[in-house]
Amino acid sequence: MNCERVIRAIAMMSVLGIIGLLPKNADAQCAVSYNDAYTDGTSVFAWANTSDYYNQSPCNPGWSNFTHYYNVSVSVQSPSGRIASDSGSSSAYNGGGSTGASTSLDISGEVGDFFTSTSASIACSVAGSIYYASASQAVTNCGDERTLIIQEYRQYPADFVPACSDFTQTRGSVYFPFPQLNTGDYSWALVRKPLIVPTSSMYGLDNWRDVYGASRIMNSAYRNPAHNYNLPGGPGAANSRHMHGDAADLRNQSGGVAEWNAMVGDAYSANADFIEPSNGPCMMACTHADWRYHDLPGGYQ
Amino acid sequence: MRESWAIFRLLSALMLLLGVFHTPWGVARTAQALPQLPRHDQVASPEWKTRRAAFAQLIGLRPEAYAQGGVTYMPDLLRPLLAKDRDNSEARKLALIELLEIENKTVEREQQLSEAYVNYYGDVIAAVATVADPRSIDALVGAVSTGNMATGTLISFGNAAVEPVGKKLDSPDPLVRSSVARTLSQMLEKSQEISGTPASRAVIKRALVQAAKDNDPIVRRSAVDGLVTLGDAESIAIVDQLARNDPYQADFPGKEGKFLVREAAANALKRHER
């Protein structure tokens, strides 16, 4: 197929597009790029790649004699301005190629946000630029294991990413000191205000315990994302309130209905926003209550 | 050939505008566009993950984004969506209400629910609570045992919610009956409209008197606060009887041998005296 025929083909597709008869697969996603940035606590890594599917049905445009050029660049900048970068390029006759780039930067004791940015583009020898995408992401270094916990919020399914200052190593309530509220894998945890407010606030964990009127055993409160994902019964929810730090599972010590119902009634009295049903993940082994709509926004300070 | 080249560039530009190629503009357009509303068969699907995908679309998220991330605070997401997409807001509201009715039945029916499902269920309740449409009363009554997202919204509906909540006292599940008694009691405390309407007070009194005679002690225990709040002689006498004579003694850890209904009734009477 020569250039003149390509022009006619493009012209025909344009006309079809104008009158709304363009085949649906012409609007398929035929080019894509992926990128990610993360840290292992000593370095920040960033990578990106891009590819197209123009040699595959239904993306094949039906003509040939063109070349796609793939370009990717990636960079990491530390809080003090140190930069590491990489780029990649390649080409493929009639499409179907790809390219990638990756780089890393030592943390070197710098605390704060490491900014990563990536860009990907595909150019066609016939049609010019046909794809461009860019992304940026901050990778936070807290200077301790909070860095890894925050990394988990990016790595595992989660509906938010906390800041270094949201974490605590001491926050506890009258009835439930910090070690009982931290049921995760680290020495830091997220503990929102409803888990520590005094019982006189008429809501929250201590109020729940107080209304019950006897000691209670904490089965689970804060869970870091990896812990939540690897629960014995299968992955926990991406928006589990245990990862937010405002949920508590108190043990049903008898395993019986009477104790479970009493705890639910008392959670209700403690103004819990959500109480899981008895066929939820706890079953009859514990009662889950959370205060997701109290002390917003934040509630970590 | 130069003319052909000019035509080619012109048509290429036209194609870019039409989104034939996935240019940055095309990507941006896709990202900003709201997901299509789900079909009814998706909302009513027997597969919960299909319903979850439909729910995501109803709250303006892509299904995979919702499944991987969820929603932190539903009102921040849903209120702007309903305001922005006025043409579809009615359809969204009705579909969300229908979805909650379906999920209430699922929760009643299933033996064991995963955390992913339960959190989705919580989000559906949060969405319907955010919508705060009186047509959702029956659906929210179906979730009356799930805490204050559901019951707080019911209370906010005022008199319209009193009768539907009271009817749920016929449930065979003592936890539901207990939650109904607590919700009716809170209606008296938190809603001036309800506490100031004689007809609503009569409905609540009838229900709480019935709850105070329930076979299950947790239901009787849940009725005492509301009866004391009503404050009339007959209601107080019922609580007084419970404080003196209720036979239930707990036999579970931390409560062994305690007369839980008597204690709750006595405490309620003390508050009344104060």
XYZ file of C-alpha atoms in Angstrom:
575
model
C 0.000 0.000 0.000
C 1.557 3.311 -1.010
C 1.177 6.736 0.557
C -1.669 7.809 -1.750
C -3.728 4.792 -0.729
C -3.017 5.501 2.930
C -4.372 9.010 2.455
C -7.501 7.649 0.805
C -7.973 5.156 3.645
C -7.607 7.907 6.227
C -9.984 10.098 4.315
C -12.570 7.320 4.193
C -12.254 6.694 7.930
C -12.654 10.402 8.643
C -15.801 10.615 6.577
C -17.208 7.562 8.304
C -16.353 9.155 11.620
C -18.145 12.360 10.738
C -21.367 10.560 9.923
C -21.113 8.369 12.989
C -20.470 5.087 11.221
C -16.937 4.547 12.448
C -16.494 0.921 13.495
C -16.437 0.657 17.274
C -13.131 -1.173 17.342
C -11.471 1.852 15.788
C -11.971 3.498 19.162
C -10.306 0.629 21.022
C -7.352 1.335 23.296
C -4.506 0.506 20.920
C -1.640 2.132 22.762
C -0.869 1.986 26.448
C 1.786 2.918 28.981
C 2.424 1.700 32.495
C 4.447 3.324 35.234
C 5.091 2.962 38.919
C 7.288 4.381 41.655
C 8.097 2.817 44.993
C 10.716 2.532 47.694
C 12.335 -0.269 49.652
C 13.388 2.156 52.382
C 16.898 2.724 51.003
C 16.223 3.826 47.401
C 13.355 5.188 45.359
C 12.641 3.339 42.128
C 10.656 4.491 39.126
C 9.929 2.825 35.831
C 7.699 3.207 32.801
C 7.076 1.463 29.517
C 4.820 1.917 26.553
C 3.617 -0.320 23.766
C 0.955 -0.547 21.115
C -1.111 -3.306 19.616
C -1.242 -2.119 16.046
C -0.173 -5.516 14.786
C -3.103 -7.173 16.547
C -6.760 -7.362 15.686
C -8.907 -5.252 16.152
C -6.286 -2.513 16.385
C -4.664 -3.267 13.037
C -5.499 -0.258 10.904
C -5.469 -2.314 7.730
C -2.588 -0.620 6.034
C 1.157 -1.082 6.192
C 4.468 0.545 5.340
C 4.638 2.716 8.446
C 6.991 2.762 11.437
C 6.166 3.490 15.051
C 8.758 5.186 17.259
C 8.493 4.596 21.006
C 9.997 6.954 23.601
C 9.881 6.778 27.373
C 11.592 8.906 29.991
C 11.581 8.590 33.755
C 13.147 10.640 36.542
C 13.330 10.813 40.326
C 14.101 14.003 42.236
C 15.014 13.996 45.936
C 13.811 16.678 48.387
C 17.243 18.358 48.140
C 17.143 18.321 44.322
C 19.305 15.307 43.461
C 18.045 13.743 40.238
C 18.317 10.341 38.623
C 16.824 9.723 35.188
C 16.650 7.272 32.350
C 15.077 7.095 28.922
C 14.384 4.476 26.340
C 13.485 4.468 22.652
C 12.843 1.934 19.943
C 10.957 1.546 16.698
C 8.844 -1.131 15.076
C 7.875 -1.508 11.442
C 4.075 -1.693 11.180
C 3.710 -1.203 14.938
C 3.535 -3.749 17.704
C 6.718 -2.655 19.516
C 7.471 -1.287 22.934
C 10.124 0.407 25.043
C 10.820 1.036 28.703
C 13.040 2.925 31.139
C 13.825 2.633 34.832
C 15.934 4.449 37.365
C 16.596 4.622 41.087
C 17.914 7.177 43.547
C 19.480 6.482 46.943
C 17.429 7.950 49.779
C 20.691 8.931 51.532
C 18.955 10.016 54.701
C 16.754 12.611 52.979
C 13.315 12.783 54.592
C 10.330 14.053 52.605
C 8.753 13.536 49.192
C 10.747 12.151 46.295
C 9.005 13.281 43.111
C 8.951 10.876 40.225
C 7.790 11.687 36.727
C 7.403 9.617 33.619
C 6.376 10.334 30.058
C 5.666 8.020 27.169
C 5.003 8.754 23.522
C 4.488 6.931 20.249
C 4.998 8.617 16.895
C 4.005 7.217 13.531
C 6.026 7.823 10.387
C 2.787 8.469 8.513
C 0.393 10.064 10.979
C 2.766 11.913 13.323
C 2.258 11.803 17.108
C -0.417 9.229 17.955
C 0.030 8.715 21.689
C 1.342 10.670 24.635
C 0.951 10.083 28.362
C 2.684 11.422 31.444
C 2.406 10.765 35.147
C 3.962 12.008 38.350
C 3.920 10.571 41.819
C 5.444 11.442 45.171
C 7.187 8.672 47.082
C 7.422 9.590 50.743
C 10.388 8.859 52.964
C 9.556 9.300 56.655
C 13.009 8.240 57.774
C 11.755 5.073 59.497
C 9.469 2.117 58.886
C 6.495 4.414 58.244
C 8.020 4.741 54.771
C 7.349 1.066 54.179
C 3.818 1.235 55.570
C 2.998 4.157 53.274
C 4.524 2.163 50.441
C 2.061 -0.615 51.247
C -0.837 1.830 50.824
C 0.396 2.388 47.269
C 1.254 -1.218 46.568
C -1.877 -2.957 47.865
C -5.487 -2.057 47.115
C -6.318 0.941 49.305
C -8.580 3.955 49.065
C -6.130 6.471 50.533
C -2.476 7.106 51.291
C -1.628 8.432 54.764
C 1.105 10.948 55.586
C 4.078 10.320 57.895
C 2.548 12.532 60.558
C -0.665 10.466 60.645
C 1.096 7.550 62.331
C 1.618 7.007 66.038
C 3.568 4.718 68.324
C 1.754 5.682 71.498
C -1.883 6.638 70.895
C -4.141 4.540 73.055
C -7.356 4.800 75.040
C -8.124 4.260 78.711
C -9.256 0.697 78.124
C -7.155 -0.139 75.075
C -3.511 1.005 75.167
C -1.566 1.378 71.939
C -0.264 -2.210 71.768
C -3.858 -3.440 71.694
C -4.886 -0.945 69.027
C -1.907 -1.783 66.835
C -2.703 -5.189 65.388
C -0.512 -4.641 62.335
C 3.014 -5.750 61.472
C 4.938 -2.599 62.462
C 5.637 -0.534 65.542
C 3.677 2.372 63.978
C -0.066 2.448 63.399
C -2.931 4.695 62.350
C -5.275 5.348 65.260
C -8.141 7.710 64.545
C -9.762 9.737 67.259
C -12.898 7.548 67.690
C -10.680 4.774 69.050
C -9.236 6.947 71.807
C -11.856 9.544 72.766
C -13.012 9.371 76.383
C -16.224 7.563 77.087
C -17.817 10.882 78.064
C -17.782 11.770 74.348
C -20.727 9.340 74.008
C -19.210 7.617 71.005
C -16.156 5.569 70.176
C -14.354 2.471 71.368
C -14.059 3.308 75.060
C -17.721 4.289 75.147
C -18.557 0.923 73.583
C -16.501 -0.876 76.228
C -17.992 1.300 78.971
C -21.582 0.664 77.902
C -20.831 -3.055 77.822
C -19.645 -2.761 81.384
C -16.913 -5.393 81.480
C -13.458 -5.962 80.035
C -13.259 -6.889 76.366
C -10.482 -8.481 74.335
C -9.373 -6.733 71.158
C -9.223 -9.135 68.231
C -8.202 -6.593 65.611
C -7.945 -2.826 65.302
C -5.317 -1.193 63.027
C -4.071 -3.358 60.164
C -1.422 -2.267 57.651
C -2.357 -3.006 54.020
C -0.135 -6.083 53.626
C -1.557 -7.540 56.828
C -5.083 -6.760 55.685
C -4.435 -8.284 52.271
C -3.041 -11.506 53.731
C -5.805 -12.263 56.212
C -6.331 -15.987 56.781
C -9.819 -15.866 55.269
C -8.677 -14.104 52.094
C -7.797 -10.556 51.108
C -9.478 -7.864 53.170
C -11.358 -5.025 51.539
C -9.518 -2.223 49.749
C -11.362 0.287 51.900
C -11.232 -1.704 55.136
C -11.745 0.626 58.058
C -9.034 -1.350 59.842
C -6.534 0.292 57.476
C -7.953 3.705 58.377
C -7.642 3.094 62.098
C -11.245 3.637 63.172
C -12.494 0.048 63.384
C -12.363 -2.483 66.180
C -13.242 -6.165 66.371
C -14.000 -7.083 69.981
C -13.967 -10.769 70.812
C -17.170 -12.609 71.522
C -15.645 -14.612 74.321
C -18.451 -17.117 74.717
C -19.066 -17.424 70.993
C -22.765 -17.310 71.797
C -25.583 -15.215 70.373
C -26.458 -13.502 73.656
C -22.994 -11.979 74.116
C -22.752 -11.069 70.439
C -26.157 -9.375 70.461
C -25.271 -7.518 73.648
C -22.093 -6.172 72.059
C -23.968 -5.083 68.949
C -26.545 -3.279 71.046
C -23.788 -1.546 72.963
C -21.934 -0.610 69.763
C -25.174 0.982 68.625
C -25.325 2.917 71.898
C -21.724 4.008 71.306
C -22.918 5.560 68.027
C -20.966 3.236 65.742
C -21.477 4.277 62.139
C -21.326 0.724 60.859
C -21.684 -2.633 62.592
C -21.023 -5.740 60.555
C -23.738 -8.397 60.381
C -23.270 -11.705 62.197
C -22.424 -13.483 58.933
C -19.625 -10.978 58.215
C -15.900 -11.794 58.374
C -15.972 -12.027 62.185
C -18.929 -14.411 62.152
C -19.750 -15.004 65.826
C -16.111 -14.848 66.939
C -16.092 -11.062 67.265
C -18.163 -7.947 66.745
C -16.946 -5.336 64.293
C -17.843 -1.694 64.767
C -16.365 1.397 63.135
C -16.755 5.143 63.354
C -15.943 6.046 59.755
C -18.000 9.229 59.742
C -16.801 10.626 63.046
C -13.957 13.158 63.408
C -13.559 13.898 59.731
C -11.430 14.940 58.022
C -8.334 13.224 59.366
C -8.760 12.505 63.044
C -5.168 11.335 63.389
C -3.898 14.235 65.499
C 1.779 15.631 -4.014
C 2.046 18.785 -1.848
C -1.748 19.156 -2.011
C -2.166 15.508 -1.050
C 0.123 16.084 1.926
C -1.914 19.086 3.048
C -5.127 17.080 2.766
C -3.492 14.275 4.698
C -2.438 16.598 7.581
C -5.902 18.134 7.660
C -7.597 14.760 7.807
C -5.138 13.522 10.419
C -6.006 16.485 12.611
C -9.683 15.726 12.065
C -9.152 12.135 13.119
C -7.363 13.233 16.259
C -10.333 15.404 17.154
C -12.657 12.492 16.542
C -10.636 10.354 18.907
C -9.744 7.748 16.303
C -6.281 7.625 17.800
C -5.723 7.724 21.519
C -4.084 11.052 21.852
C -3.618 12.901 25.126
C -6.864 14.696 24.389
C -8.648 11.403 23.884
C -7.295 10.039 27.144
C -8.242 13.176 29.022
C -11.725 13.044 27.585
C -12.126 9.452 28.712
C -10.889 10.235 32.211
C -13.320 13.107 32.716
C -16.377 11.413 31.301
C -18.740 9.791 33.786
C -19.127 6.046 33.483
C -22.351 5.013 31.804
C -25.263 4.222 34.064
C -25.552 0.469 34.555
C -28.326 -1.522 32.965
C -31.076 -2.762 35.253
C -30.040 -6.374 34.791
C -26.616 -5.436 36.176
C -28.159 -3.782 39.235
C -30.355 -6.847 39.800
C -27.706 -9.421 38.899
C -27.463 -12.538 41.071
C -23.657 -12.038 41.088
C -22.617 -9.577 43.779
C -19.502 -8.499 41.911
C -21.661 -7.509 38.949
C -23.842 -5.505 41.321
C -20.716 -3.959 42.825
C -19.630 -2.898 39.340
C -23.083 -1.395 38.778
C -22.812 0.398 42.121
C -19.455 1.859 41.103
C -21.031 3.265 37.953
C -23.922 4.698 39.960
C -21.519 6.628 42.174
C -19.506 7.787 39.178
C -16.509 5.472 39.418
C -15.071 2.934 37.047
C -15.797 -0.550 38.443
C -12.140 -1.549 38.602
C -11.216 1.699 40.369
C -13.894 1.084 42.981
C -12.930 -2.574 43.447
C -9.280 -1.643 43.923
C -9.786 1.448 46.035
C -13.267 1.868 47.427
C -14.585 5.169 48.735
C -13.298 6.913 51.831
C -16.147 9.380 52.379
C -19.262 8.851 50.291
C -20.868 12.318 50.616
C -17.791 13.997 49.093
C -18.155 11.780 46.049
C -21.888 11.439 45.610
C -23.271 14.892 46.377
C -21.255 16.695 43.675
C -22.093 13.906 41.232
C -25.836 14.238 41.788
C -25.589 18.012 41.466
C -23.501 17.804 38.306
C -25.392 15.045 36.544
C -28.911 16.310 37.155
C -30.361 14.496 34.152
C -29.508 11.135 35.699
C -29.744 11.935 39.395
C -33.230 10.458 39.725
C -32.187 7.245 37.988
C -29.098 7.016 40.178
C -31.084 7.503 43.387
C -33.698 4.903 42.520
C -31.085 2.376 41.429
C -29.104 2.880 44.647
C -32.235 2.345 46.718
C -33.060 -0.812 44.768
C -29.480 -1.997 45.241
C -29.716 -1.596 49.007
C -32.940 -3.607 49.050
C -31.166 -6.362 47.104
C -28.138 -6.311 49.407
C -30.324 -6.417 52.522
C -31.817 -9.641 51.184
C -28.347 -10.963 50.347
C -27.150 -10.312 53.890
C -30.211 -12.106 55.257
C -29.733 -15.059 52.927
C -25.993 -15.791 52.849
C -24.195 -17.982 55.364
C -20.883 -16.110 55.309
C -19.869 -12.781 53.820
C -16.348 -11.657 52.918
C -14.843 -8.408 54.158
C -14.903 -7.133 50.581
C -18.638 -7.798 50.367
C -19.380 -6.332 53.796
C -17.463 -3.156 52.985
C -19.346 -2.884 49.709
C -22.586 -3.326 51.669
C -21.488 -0.546 54.004
C -20.798 1.676 51.014
C -24.261 1.020 49.572
C -25.770 2.032 52.916
C -23.530 5.111 52.950
C -24.639 6.031 49.428
C -28.337 5.682 50.214
C -27.814 7.606 53.459
C -26.091 10.348 51.443
C -28.954 10.502 48.960
C -31.299 10.987 51.946
C -34.404 10.399 49.841
C -37.573 9.470 51.792
C -38.248 6.779 49.189
C -35.315 4.908 50.744
C -37.057 4.466 54.108
C -37.950 0.813 53.561
C -34.467 0.002 52.277
C -32.835 1.697 55.255
C -35.222 -0.045 57.647
C -33.891 -3.266 56.137
C -30.426 -2.191 57.334
C -31.598 -1.058 60.751
C -29.120 -3.305 62.583
C -26.045 -1.875 60.861
C -25.500 1.243 62.929
C -25.942 4.949 62.684
C -25.388 5.492 58.980
C -28.736 3.803 58.424
C -30.574 4.736 61.613
C -29.323 8.334 61.722
C -30.741 8.854 58.236
C -34.035 7.267 59.207
C -34.292 9.604 62.185
C -33.574 12.569 59.914
C -36.674 11.716 57.869
C -38.828 12.614 60.875
C -42.422 11.422 61.177
C -42.381 9.686 57.805
C -40.020 7.011 59.123
C -41.754 6.219 62.413
C -44.395 3.787 61.164
C -42.081 1.838 58.789
C -39.481 1.435 61.537
C -42.138 0.373 64.054
C -43.484 -2.293 61.675
C -40.082 -3.988 61.646
C -40.707 -4.995 65.244
C -42.417 -8.037 63.744
C -39.055 -9.381 62.548
C -38.207 -12.894 63.725
C -34.620 -11.731 64.397
C -34.224 -10.418 67.969
C -31.275 -8.257 66.888
C -33.508 -6.480 64.379
C -36.250 -6.010 66.991
C -33.663 -4.673 69.410
C -32.337 -2.248 66.790
C -35.881 -1.102 66.062
C -36.481 -0.393 69.750
C -33.220 1.566 69.983
C -33.983 3.532 66.818
C -37.464 4.432 68.036
C -35.966 5.510 71.350
C -33.407 7.690 69.570
C -36.140 9.203 67.423
C -37.691 10.587 70.596
C -34.370 11.967 71.794
C -32.977 13.357 68.548
C -35.952 14.487 66.460
C -38.033 17.378 67.714
C -40.468 16.769 64.866
C -41.097 13.221 66.063
C -41.095 13.910 69.787
C -43.486 16.832 69.222
C -46.008 14.868 67.156
C -48.629 13.019 69.241
C -49.401 10.499 66.489
C -45.734 9.526 66.192
C -45.354 9.309 69.940
C -48.375 6.975 70.023
C -46.848 4.708 67.369
C -43.533 4.634 69.227
C -45.183 3.964 72.553
C -47.197 1.075 71.136
C -44.016 -0.434 69.662
C -41.881 0.060 72.762
C -44.545 -1.430 75.022
C -44.564 -4.459 72.741
C -40.734 -4.550 72.829
C -40.742 -4.400 76.626
C -42.762 -7.632 76.627
C -40.563 -9.377 74.061
C -39.332 -12.884 74.758
C -35.736 -11.875 74.064
C -34.008 -9.915 76.843
C -31.946 -7.787 74.436
C -35.171 -6.432 72.951
C -36.635 -5.661 76.364
C -33.357 -3.990 77.343
C -33.443 -1.822 74.213
C -36.956 -0.575 74.965
C -36.363 0.991 78.371
C -34.642 4.228 77.316
C -37.443 5.135 74.921
C -40.159 4.349 77.420
C -38.489 6.564 79.999
C -38.113 9.332 77.416
C -41.855 9.112 76.723
C -42.228 9.750 80.453
C -45.936 9.057 80.897
C -47.104 7.104 83.931
C -47.898 3.919 82.020
C -44.481 3.832 80.320
C -42.636 4.531 83.546
C -44.606 1.799 85.302
C -43.546 -0.712 82.645
C -39.880 0.216 83.108
C -40.319 0.067 86.859
C -41.672 -3.469 86.558
C -38.695 -4.468 84.401
C -36.313 -2.952 86.958
C -37.872 -5.032 89.709
C -38.922 -8.289 88.142
C -37.237 -8.998 84.806
C -36.087 -12.621 85.053
C -33.152 -12.617 82.628
C -29.702 -13.379 84.063
C -26.752 -13.231 81.673
C -24.412 -16.183 81.448
C -21.619 -14.887 79.225
C -18.144 -13.536 80.110
C -18.094 -10.319 82.078
C -21.816 -10.454 82.724
C -22.296 -13.754 84.512
C -25.285 -13.685 86.833
C -26.149 -10.055 86.090
C -29.742 -8.993 85.559
C -29.058 -6.962 82.444
C -32.609 -5.796 81.795
C -33.132 -4.859 85.420
C -29.866 -2.878 85.407
C -30.736 -1.047 82.190
C -34.228 -0.235 83.464
C -32.911 1.013 86.815
C -30.315 3.201 85.105
C -32.959 4.624 82.779
C -35.202 5.461 85.724
C -32.302 7.198 87.476
C -31.764 9.359 84.403
C -35.499 10.124 84.359
C -35.439 11.207 87.996
C -32.471 13.495 87.351
